[in-house]
Amino acid sequence: MTSATRSMSEIVTSAVADFRALVPDCIASGLVDMSTGMLLAVDTLDDYPGELLDLLAAATFDLFQGRNVTMIEEMFKARRGVTDTRHYFQEILVHSDNLIHLFLRSQANQDIVAVIVCRRDVKVGMVSAQARIVMKQLESGFAG
């Protein structure tokens, strides 16, 4: 089945499965639609409660488009003379006690953010590199 014949739901579901399969030590992945704040799809090792996943989507929205973040983006863009509508922050990496969380905004569709959760002892560079590859595949699915 080519990307032209695949539904958006199939493309999104396949992408979160690919993040989980291809990103080293990935224990969970999801895609958040920033225009609605909703989690589009998720793939996890464990069965997480829906409330936790909803909070993840809300936290992703706050990280990228919360009021203070938006003000900082506008200030940075103004100082650099950037006039386009593209968001300034594209990737955010969060380290917790046991995990790392990579938040990766789509270059092709700024309203789509991937959330990748990996064990803390993973090589962060490999997580970023593999996640970017999967994101490019997702973006080609959007274009197809």
PDB file of C-alpha atoms in Angstrom:
ATOM      1  CA  MET A   1       0.000   0.000   0.000  1.00  0.00           C
ATOM      2  CA  THR A   2       1.485   3.349  -1.007  1.00  0.00           C
ATOM      3  CA  SER A   3       1.226   6.487   1.087  1.00  0.00           C
ATOM      4  CA  ALA A   4      -1.243   7.876  -1.464  1.00  0.00           C
ATOM      5  CA  THR A   5      -3.695   5.081  -0.655  1.00  0.00           C
ATOM      6  CA  ARG A   6      -3.114   5.084   3.112  1.00  0.00           C
ATOM      7  CA  SER A   7      -5.450   7.035   5.372  1.00  0.00           C
ATOM      8  CA  MET A   8      -4.105   9.704   7.715  1.00  0.00           C
ATOM      9  CA  SER A   9      -4.962   7.406  10.618  1.00  0.00           C
ATOM     10  CA  GLU A  10      -2.856   4.608   9.117  1.00  0.00           C
ATOM     11  CA  ILE A  11       0.078   6.967   8.509  1.00  0.00           C
ATOM     12  CA  VAL A  12      -0.027   8.271  12.100  1.00  0.00           C
ATOM     13  CA  THR A  13      -0.427   4.812  13.640  1.00  0.00           C
ATOM     14  CA  SER A  14       2.454   3.481  11.559  1.00  0.00           C
ATOM     15  CA  ALA A  15       4.664   6.416  12.573  1.00  0.00           C
ATOM     16  CA  VAL A  16       4.258   5.887  16.324  1.00  0.00           C
ATOM     17  CA  ALA A  17       4.980   2.177  15.844  1.00  0.00           C
ATOM     18  CA  ASP A  18       8.098   3.091  13.844  1.00  0.00           C
ATOM     19  CA  PHE A  19       9.296   5.480  16.558  1.00  0.00           C
ATOM     20  CA  ARG A  20       8.927   2.689  19.121  1.00  0.00           C
ATOM     21  CA  ALA A  21      10.625   0.100  16.904  1.00  0.00           C
ATOM     22  CA  LEU A  22      13.472   2.183  15.480  1.00  0.00           C
ATOM     23  CA  VAL A  23      14.450   4.610  18.257  1.00  0.00           C
ATOM     24  CA  PRO A  24      16.852   2.891  20.706  1.00  0.00           C
ATOM     25  CA  ASP A  25      15.397   1.947  24.115  1.00  0.00           C
ATOM     26  CA  CYS A  26      12.089   3.631  23.240  1.00  0.00           C
ATOM     27  CA  ILE A  27       9.359   2.655  25.692  1.00  0.00           C
ATOM     28  CA  ALA A  28       6.639   5.002  24.416  1.00  0.00           C
ATOM     29  CA  SER A  29       5.900   7.261  21.482  1.00  0.00           C
ATOM     30  CA  GLY A  30       3.048   9.471  20.474  1.00  0.00           C
ATOM     31  CA  LEU A  31       1.976  12.226  18.128  1.00  0.00           C
ATOM     32  CA  VAL A  32       0.278  15.376  19.368  1.00  0.00           C
ATOM     33  CA  ASP A  33      -1.785  17.714  17.200  1.00  0.00           C
ATOM     34  CA  MET A  34      -0.857  21.173  18.479  1.00  0.00           C
ATOM     35  CA  SER A  35      -3.857  22.809  16.788  1.00  0.00           C
ATOM     36  CA  THR A  36      -6.222  20.809  19.021  1.00  0.00           C
ATOM     37  CA  GLY A  37      -3.908  19.723  21.852  1.00  0.00           C
ATOM     38  CA  MET A  38      -4.995  16.134  21.283  1.00  0.00           C
ATOM     39  CA  LEU A  39      -2.931  12.968  21.208  1.00  0.00           C
ATOM     40  CA  LEU A  40      -3.383  11.503  17.717  1.00  0.00           C
ATOM     41  CA  ALA A  41      -1.811   8.108  18.390  1.00  0.00           C
ATOM     42  CA  VAL A  42       0.347   6.350  20.951  1.00  0.00           C
ATOM     43  CA  ASP A  43       2.436   3.179  21.127  1.00  0.00           C
ATOM     44  CA  THR A  44       3.762   2.045  24.518  1.00  0.00           C
ATOM     45  CA  LEU A  45       5.395  -0.955  26.165  1.00  0.00           C
ATOM     46  CA  ASP A  46       3.049  -0.680  29.133  1.00  0.00           C
ATOM     47  CA  ASP A  47      -0.647   0.058  29.325  1.00  0.00           C
ATOM     48  CA  TYR A  48      -0.766   3.644  30.566  1.00  0.00           C
ATOM     49  CA  PRO A  49      -4.035   5.144  31.844  1.00  0.00           C
ATOM     50  CA  GLY A  50      -5.784   7.520  29.453  1.00  0.00           C
ATOM     51  CA  GLU A  51      -5.545  10.381  31.964  1.00  0.00           C
ATOM     52  CA  LEU A  52      -1.746  10.147  31.919  1.00  0.00           C
ATOM     53  CA  LEU A  53      -1.674  10.209  28.128  1.00  0.00           C
ATOM     54  CA  ASP A  54      -4.014  13.209  28.071  1.00  0.00           C
ATOM     55  CA  LEU A  55      -1.662  14.997  30.478  1.00  0.00           C
ATOM     56  CA  LEU A  56       1.259  14.189  28.190  1.00  0.00           C
ATOM     57  CA  ALA A  57      -0.551  15.846  25.285  1.00  0.00           C
ATOM     58  CA  ALA A  58      -1.349  18.897  27.429  1.00  0.00           C
ATOM     59  CA  ALA A  59       2.249  19.128  28.674  1.00  0.00           C
ATOM     60  CA  THR A  60       3.527  18.901  25.095  1.00  0.00           C
ATOM     61  CA  PHE A  61       1.260  21.785  24.128  1.00  0.00           C
ATOM     62  CA  ASP A  62       2.494  23.858  27.085  1.00  0.00           C
ATOM     63  CA  LEU A  63       6.155  23.108  26.291  1.00  0.00           C
ATOM     64  CA  PHE A  64       5.847  24.334  22.714  1.00  0.00           C
ATOM     65  CA  GLN A  65       2.984  26.803  22.690  1.00  0.00           C
ATOM     66  CA  GLY A  66       2.324  27.871  26.263  1.00  0.00           C
ATOM     67  CA  ARG A  67       1.958  31.609  26.841  1.00  0.00           C
ATOM     68  CA  ASN A  68       5.489  32.174  28.180  1.00  0.00           C
ATOM     69  CA  VAL A  69       7.101  29.989  25.517  1.00  0.00           C
ATOM     70  CA  THR A  70       5.227  31.867  22.806  1.00  0.00           C
ATOM     71  CA  MET A  71       6.442  35.190  24.234  1.00  0.00           C
ATOM     72  CA  ILE A  72      10.044  33.941  24.297  1.00  0.00           C
ATOM     73  CA  GLU A  73       9.737  32.717  20.697  1.00  0.00           C
ATOM     74  CA  GLU A  74       8.432  36.088  19.574  1.00  0.00           C
ATOM     75  CA  MET A  75      11.260  37.920  21.363  1.00  0.00           C
ATOM     76  CA  PHE A  76      13.931  35.665  19.804  1.00  0.00           C
ATOM     77  CA  LYS A  77      12.380  36.015  16.361  1.00  0.00           C
ATOM     78  CA  ALA A  78      12.158  39.819  16.710  1.00  0.00           C
ATOM     79  CA  ARG A  79      15.818  40.103  17.784  1.00  0.00           C
ATOM     80  CA  ARG A  80      16.911  38.011  14.824  1.00  0.00           C
ATOM     81  CA  GLY A  81      14.617  39.759  12.348  1.00  0.00           C
ATOM     82  CA  VAL A  82      12.683  36.572  11.604  1.00  0.00           C
ATOM     83  CA  THR A  83       9.291  37.373  10.106  1.00  0.00           C
ATOM     84  CA  ASP A  84       7.914  33.961   9.122  1.00  0.00           C
ATOM     85  CA  THR A  85       5.224  32.124  11.092  1.00  0.00           C
ATOM     86  CA  ARG A  86       7.391  29.081  11.729  1.00  0.00           C
ATOM     87  CA  HIS A  87       7.883  28.272  15.412  1.00  0.00           C
ATOM     88  CA  TYR A  88      11.301  29.023  16.879  1.00  0.00           C
ATOM     89  CA  PHE A  89      11.585  25.955  19.135  1.00  0.00           C
ATOM     90  CA  GLN A  90      11.735  22.728  17.135  1.00  0.00           C
ATOM     91  CA  GLU A  91      13.071  20.116  19.579  1.00  0.00           C
ATOM     92  CA  ILE A  92      13.020  19.861  23.346  1.00  0.00           C
ATOM     93  CA  LEU A  93      14.864  17.215  25.365  1.00  0.00           C
ATOM     94  CA  VAL A  94      13.823  16.548  28.961  1.00  0.00           C
ATOM     95  CA  HIS A  95      15.787  14.345  31.357  1.00  0.00           C
ATOM     96  CA  SER A  96      13.963  12.833  34.321  1.00  0.00           C
ATOM     97  CA  ASP A  97      15.345  10.476  36.967  1.00  0.00           C
ATOM     98  CA  ASN A  98      14.758   7.353  34.866  1.00  0.00           C
ATOM     99  CA  LEU A  99      13.804   8.492  31.390  1.00  0.00           C
ATOM    100  CA  ILE A 100      14.492  10.971  28.623  1.00  0.00           C
ATOM    101  CA  HIS A 101      11.687  12.597  26.682  1.00  0.00           C
ATOM    102  CA  LEU A 102      12.319  13.972  23.204  1.00  0.00           C
ATOM    103  CA  PHE A 103       9.707  16.332  21.789  1.00  0.00           C
ATOM    104  CA  LEU A 104      10.208  16.805  18.049  1.00  0.00           C
ATOM    105  CA  ARG A 105       8.157  19.220  15.933  1.00  0.00           C
ATOM    106  CA  SER A 106       7.466  18.245  12.330  1.00  0.00           C
ATOM    107  CA  GLN A 107       9.235  20.471   9.815  1.00  0.00           C
ATOM    108  CA  ALA A 108       6.521  19.893   7.208  1.00  0.00           C
ATOM    109  CA  ASN A 109       3.554  20.434   9.542  1.00  0.00           C
ATOM    110  CA  GLN A 110       4.354  22.643  12.534  1.00  0.00           C
ATOM    111  CA  ASP A 111       1.141  21.464  14.248  1.00  0.00           C
ATOM    112  CA  ILE A 112       2.480  17.915  14.673  1.00  0.00           C
ATOM    113  CA  VAL A 113       4.847  17.076  17.559  1.00  0.00           C
ATOM    114  CA  ALA A 114       6.266  13.622  18.211  1.00  0.00           C
ATOM    115  CA  VAL A 115       6.891  12.569  21.801  1.00  0.00           C
ATOM    116  CA  ILE A 116       9.502   9.846  22.268  1.00  0.00           C
ATOM    117  CA  VAL A 117      10.219   8.397  25.719  1.00  0.00           C
ATOM    118  CA  CYS A 118      13.362   6.293  26.236  1.00  0.00           C
ATOM    119  CA  ARG A 119      15.286   4.804  29.121  1.00  0.00           C
ATOM    120  CA  ARG A 120      17.780   7.288  30.569  1.00  0.00           C
ATOM    121  CA  ASP A 121      20.929   5.278  29.774  1.00  0.00           C
ATOM    122  CA  VAL A 122      20.329   5.498  26.005  1.00  0.00           C
ATOM    123  CA  LYS A 123      22.718   7.500  23.807  1.00  0.00           C
ATOM    124  CA  VAL A 124      20.848  10.763  23.277  1.00  0.00           C
ATOM    125  CA  GLY A 125      22.465  11.396  19.894  1.00  0.00           C
ATOM    126  CA  MET A 126      21.145   8.089  18.585  1.00  0.00           C
ATOM    127  CA  VAL A 127      17.663   8.874  19.878  1.00  0.00           C
ATOM    128  CA  SER A 128      17.681  12.225  18.064  1.00  0.00           C
ATOM    129  CA  ALA A 129      19.101  10.799  14.843  1.00  0.00           C
ATOM    130  CA  GLN A 130      16.663   7.885  14.646  1.00  0.00           C
ATOM    131  CA  ALA A 131      13.680  10.029  15.662  1.00  0.00           C
ATOM    132  CA  ARG A 132      14.485  12.524  12.902  1.00  0.00           C
ATOM    133  CA  ILE A 133      14.605   9.695  10.339  1.00  0.00           C
ATOM    134  CA  VAL A 134      11.179   8.438  11.399  1.00  0.00           C
ATOM    135  CA  MET A 135       9.822  12.002  11.373  1.00  0.00           C
ATOM    136  CA  LYS A 136      11.015  12.433   7.772  1.00  0.00           C
ATOM    137  CA  GLN A 137       9.171   9.225   6.848  1.00  0.00           C
ATOM    138  CA  LEU A 138       6.040  10.551   8.549  1.00  0.00           C
ATOM    139  CA  GLU A 139       6.336  13.843   6.693  1.00  0.00           C
ATOM    140  CA  SER A 140       6.645  12.041   3.356  1.00  0.00           C
ATOM    141  CA  GLY A 141       3.444  10.186   4.271  1.00  0.00           C
ATOM    142  CA  PHE A 142       1.700  13.535   4.807  1.00  0.00           C
ATOM    143  CA  ALA A 143       2.936  14.729   1.401  1.00  0.00           C
ATOM    144  CA  GLY A 144       1.958  11.527  -0.411  1.00  0.00           C
TER     145      GLY A 144
END
